[in-house]
Coordinates of N, CA and C and ligand atoms in Angstrom, one line a residue:
M15 N 19.4 -20.9 -11.3 CA 18.2 -20.3 -12.1 C 17.5 -19.1 -11.3
I16 N 18.2 -18.6 -11.1 CA 16.8 -17.4 -10.3 C 15.8 -17.2 -11.2
I17 N 16.5 -16.6 -12.2 CA 15.0 -15.9 -13.0 C 14.0 -17.1 -13.5
G18 N 14.7 -18.4 -13.6 CA 13.5 -19.1 -13.9 C 12.4 -19.3 -13.0
R19 N 13.1 -19.3 -11.3 CA 12.3 -19.9 -10.2 C 11.3 -18.5 -10.2
A20 N 11.6 -17.4 -10.4 CA 10.7 -15.9 -10.7 C 9.5 -16.4 -11.9
L21 N 9.8 -16.6 -12.7 CA 9.0 -16.6 -14.1 C 8.3 -18.3 -13.6
Q22 N 8.8 -19.0 -13.1 CA 7.8 -20.1 -12.2 C 6.4 -19.3 -11.6
G23 N 7.2 -18.7 -10.6 CA 5.8 -17.9 -9.5 C 5.0 -16.9 -10.2
A24 N 5.2 -16.6 -11.4 CA 4.5 -15.5 -12.3 C 3.2 -16.9 -12.7
A25 N 3.8 -17.2 -13.1 CA 3.2 -18.8 -13.9 C 2.1 -18.9 -12.6
A26 N 2.3 -19.8 -11.9 CA 1.8 -19.9 -10.1 C 0.6 -19.6 -10.7
R27 N 0.4 -17.7 -10.3 CA -0.1 -17.2 -9.6 C -1.9 -17.0 -10.6
S28 N -1.5 -17.5 -11.8 CA -2.5 -17.6 -12.9 C -3.2 -18.9 -12.8
G29 N -2.1 -19.7 -13.1 CA -2.4 -21.1 -13.2 C -2.7 -22.0 -11.8
G30 N -2.9 -21.3 -10.7 CA -2.8 -21.8 -9.1 C -2.2 -23.0 -8.9
A31 N -1.1 -23.7 -9.6 CA -0.2 -24.5 -9.4 C 1.2 -23.8 -8.6
G32 N 1.6 -24.8 -7.8 CA 2.5 -23.9 -6.8 C 2.6 -23.6 -5.6
G33 N 3.3 -23.6 -4.4 CA 3.4 -23.1 -3.7 C 3.6 -21.6 -3.0
G34 N 3.3 -20.8 -4.1 CA 4.1 -19.6 -4.0 C 3.0 -18.4 -2.5
P35 N 3.6 -17.4 -3.0 CA 2.6 -16.8 -1.5 C 1.1 -16.5 -2.0
S36 N 0.3 -16.9 -1.1 CA -1.4 -16.1 -1.4 C -1.7 -14.8 -1.5
T37 N -1.1 -14.4 -0.6 CA -1.4 -13.1 -0.1 C -0.5 -12.1 -0.8
R38 N -0.9 -10.8 -1.0 CA 0.1 -9.8 -1.2 C -0.2 -8.3 0.2
T39 N 0.7 -7.5 0.1 CA 1.0 -6.2 1.0 C 0.2 -5.4 0.5
L40 N -0.7 -4.7 0.8 CA -0.9 -3.3 0.3 C -1.1 -2.3 1.6
W41 N -0.5 -1.1 1.1 CA -0.5 -0.1 2.4 C -1.3 1.0 1.9
H42 N -2.0 1.9 2.9 CA -2.9 2.6 3.5 C -2.6 3.6 4.8
W43 N -3.2 4.6 3.9 CA -3.1 5.7 5.4 C -4.4 6.1 5.9
R44 N -4.3 6.3 7.0 CA -5.3 6.8 7.6 C -5.5 8.2 8.9
C45 N -6.5 9.3 8.6 CA -5.9 10.7 9.2 C -6.7 10.7 10.4
E46 N -6.2 11.4 11.2 CA -6.9 11.9 12.5 C -8.1 12.5 12.1
C47 N -8.1 13.3 11.1 CA -9.2 14.1 10.7 C -10.8 12.8 10.1
G48 N -10.2 11.7 10.1 CA -11.1 11.0 9.2 C -11.0 10.6 7.8
A49 N -9.7 11.0 7.4 CA -10.1 11.2 5.8 C -8.9 9.6 5.8
Y50 N -8.9 8.7 4.9 CA -8.0 7.5 4.7 C -8.3 7.3 3.4
S51 N -7.2 6.6 2.9 CA -6.6 6.3 1.2 C -7.7 5.1 1.0
R52 N -7.9 5.0 -0.4 CA -8.5 4.4 -1.1 C -7.9 3.3 -1.9
G53 N -8.3 2.2 -1.9 CA -8.1 1.3 -2.5 C -6.5 0.8 -1.5
G54 N -5.6 1.3 -2.0 CA -4.2 0.6 -1.5 C -2.8 0.7 -2.5
D55 N -1.9 0.6 -1.9 CA -0.8 0.8 -2.6 C 0.2 -0.4 -2.1
P56 N 1.3 -1.0 -3.5 CA 1.5 -2.1 -3.2 C 2.7 -1.6 -2.5
F57 N 3.6 -0.4 -2.5 CA 4.9 0.0 -2.1 C 4.3 1.3 -1.1
K58 N 5.1 1.1 -0.2 CA 5.1 2.0 1.5 C 4.9 3.4 1.1
A59 N 6.1 3.3 0.4 CA 6.6 4.9 -0.5 C 5.2 5.6 -0.8
D60 N 4.6 4.6 -1.8 CA 3.1 5.4 -2.5 C 2.6 5.8 -1.5
A61 N 2.0 5.0 -0.4 CA 1.2 5.4 0.4 C 1.7 6.4 1.5
E62 N 3.0 6.9 2.0 CA 3.1 7.7 2.1 C 3.4 9.0 1.7
Y63 N 3.5 9.2 0.6 CA 3.6 10.2 -0.6 C 2.0 10.4 -0.7
N64 N 1.2 9.5 -1.1 CA 0.0 10.0 -0.8 C -0.8 10.8 0.7
A65 N -0.3 9.8 1.5 CA -0.5 10.7 2.9 C 0.0 12.1 3.4
Q66 N 1.2 12.0 2.5 CA 2.0 13.9 2.8 C 1.3 14.7 2.1
R67 N 0.9 14.2 0.9 CA -0.3 15.3 0.0 C -1.3 15.4 0.5
H68 N -2.4 14.7 1.5 CA -3.0 14.9 1.9 C -3.0 15.9 3.2
M69 N -2.2 15.7 3.9 CA -1.1 16.7 4.7 C -1.1 18.1 4.4
W70 N 0.0 18.4 3.3 CA -0.2 19.7 2.9 C -1.2 20.1 2.2
R71 N -2.0 19.6 1.5 CA -3.7 20.0 1.4 C -4.2 20.7 2.0
K72 N -3.9 20.1 3.6 CA -4.7 20.8 4.4 C -4.2 21.9 4.9
G73 N -2.8 21.9 5.0 CA -2.6 23.2 5.2 C -1.4 22.9 6.6
V74 N -0.6 24.3 7.3 CA -0.2 23.8 8.3 C -0.6 23.1 9.5
G75 N 0.1 22.9 10.2 CA -0.4 22.0 11.6 C -1.1 20.6 11.6
H76 N -1.8 20.8 10.3 CA -2.3 19.2 10.1 C -1.5 18.1 10.8
P77 N -2.4 17.3 11.1 CA -1.4 15.9 11.6 C -0.9 15.2 10.3
M78 N 0.3 14.3 10.8 CA 0.7 13.2 9.4 C -0.1 12.0 10.0
P79 N -0.9 11.8 8.6 CA -1.6 10.3 8.9 C -0.8 9.3 9.1
E80 N -1.3 8.4 9.6 CA -1.2 6.8 10.1 C -0.7 5.9 9.1
I81 N 0.4 5.6 8.9 CA 0.4 4.5 7.3 C 0.6 3.1 8.2
Y82 N -0.3 2.3 7.1 CA -0.4 0.9 7.7 C -0.7 0.0 6.3
S83 N -0.4 -1.2 6.7 CA -0.5 -2.3 5.9 C -1.7 -3.6 6.1
T84 N -2.1 -3.9 5.2 CA -3.3 -5.1 5.3 C -2.4 -6.3 4.1
E85 N -2.8 -7.3 4.3 CA -2.9 -8.6 3.7 C -4.1 -9.2 2.7
E86 N -4.0 -8.6 1.7 CA -4.8 -9.3 0.8 C -4.7 -10.7 0.1
E87 N -5.9 -11.4 0.3 CA -5.8 -12.5 -0.4 C -5.9 -12.4 -2.2
L88 N -4.8 -13.3 -2.3 CA -5.0 -13.3 -4.2 C -6.1 -14.3 -4.4
A89 N -6.6 -13.9 -5.4 CA -7.9 -14.9 -6.4 C -6.7 -15.7 -6.8
Ligands
ZN21 ZN1 -6.4 14.7 7.9

């Protein structure tokens, strides 16, 4: 019952019971020019897209920002 386990995991997140993961990964970007992402995205592709938008907005020759991830504690 894979679906049942997934639902249990979601319930554990709010109830505090169970041994599920206590962190989640957030993706960010930061640029050589000093700009950086705000908040963070749960999907790497979103962070990459936002980084590309920054690069495009700055124009030709601007460096591609660095993509990195952080582990955020779940309350
Ligand atoms: Zn930049």
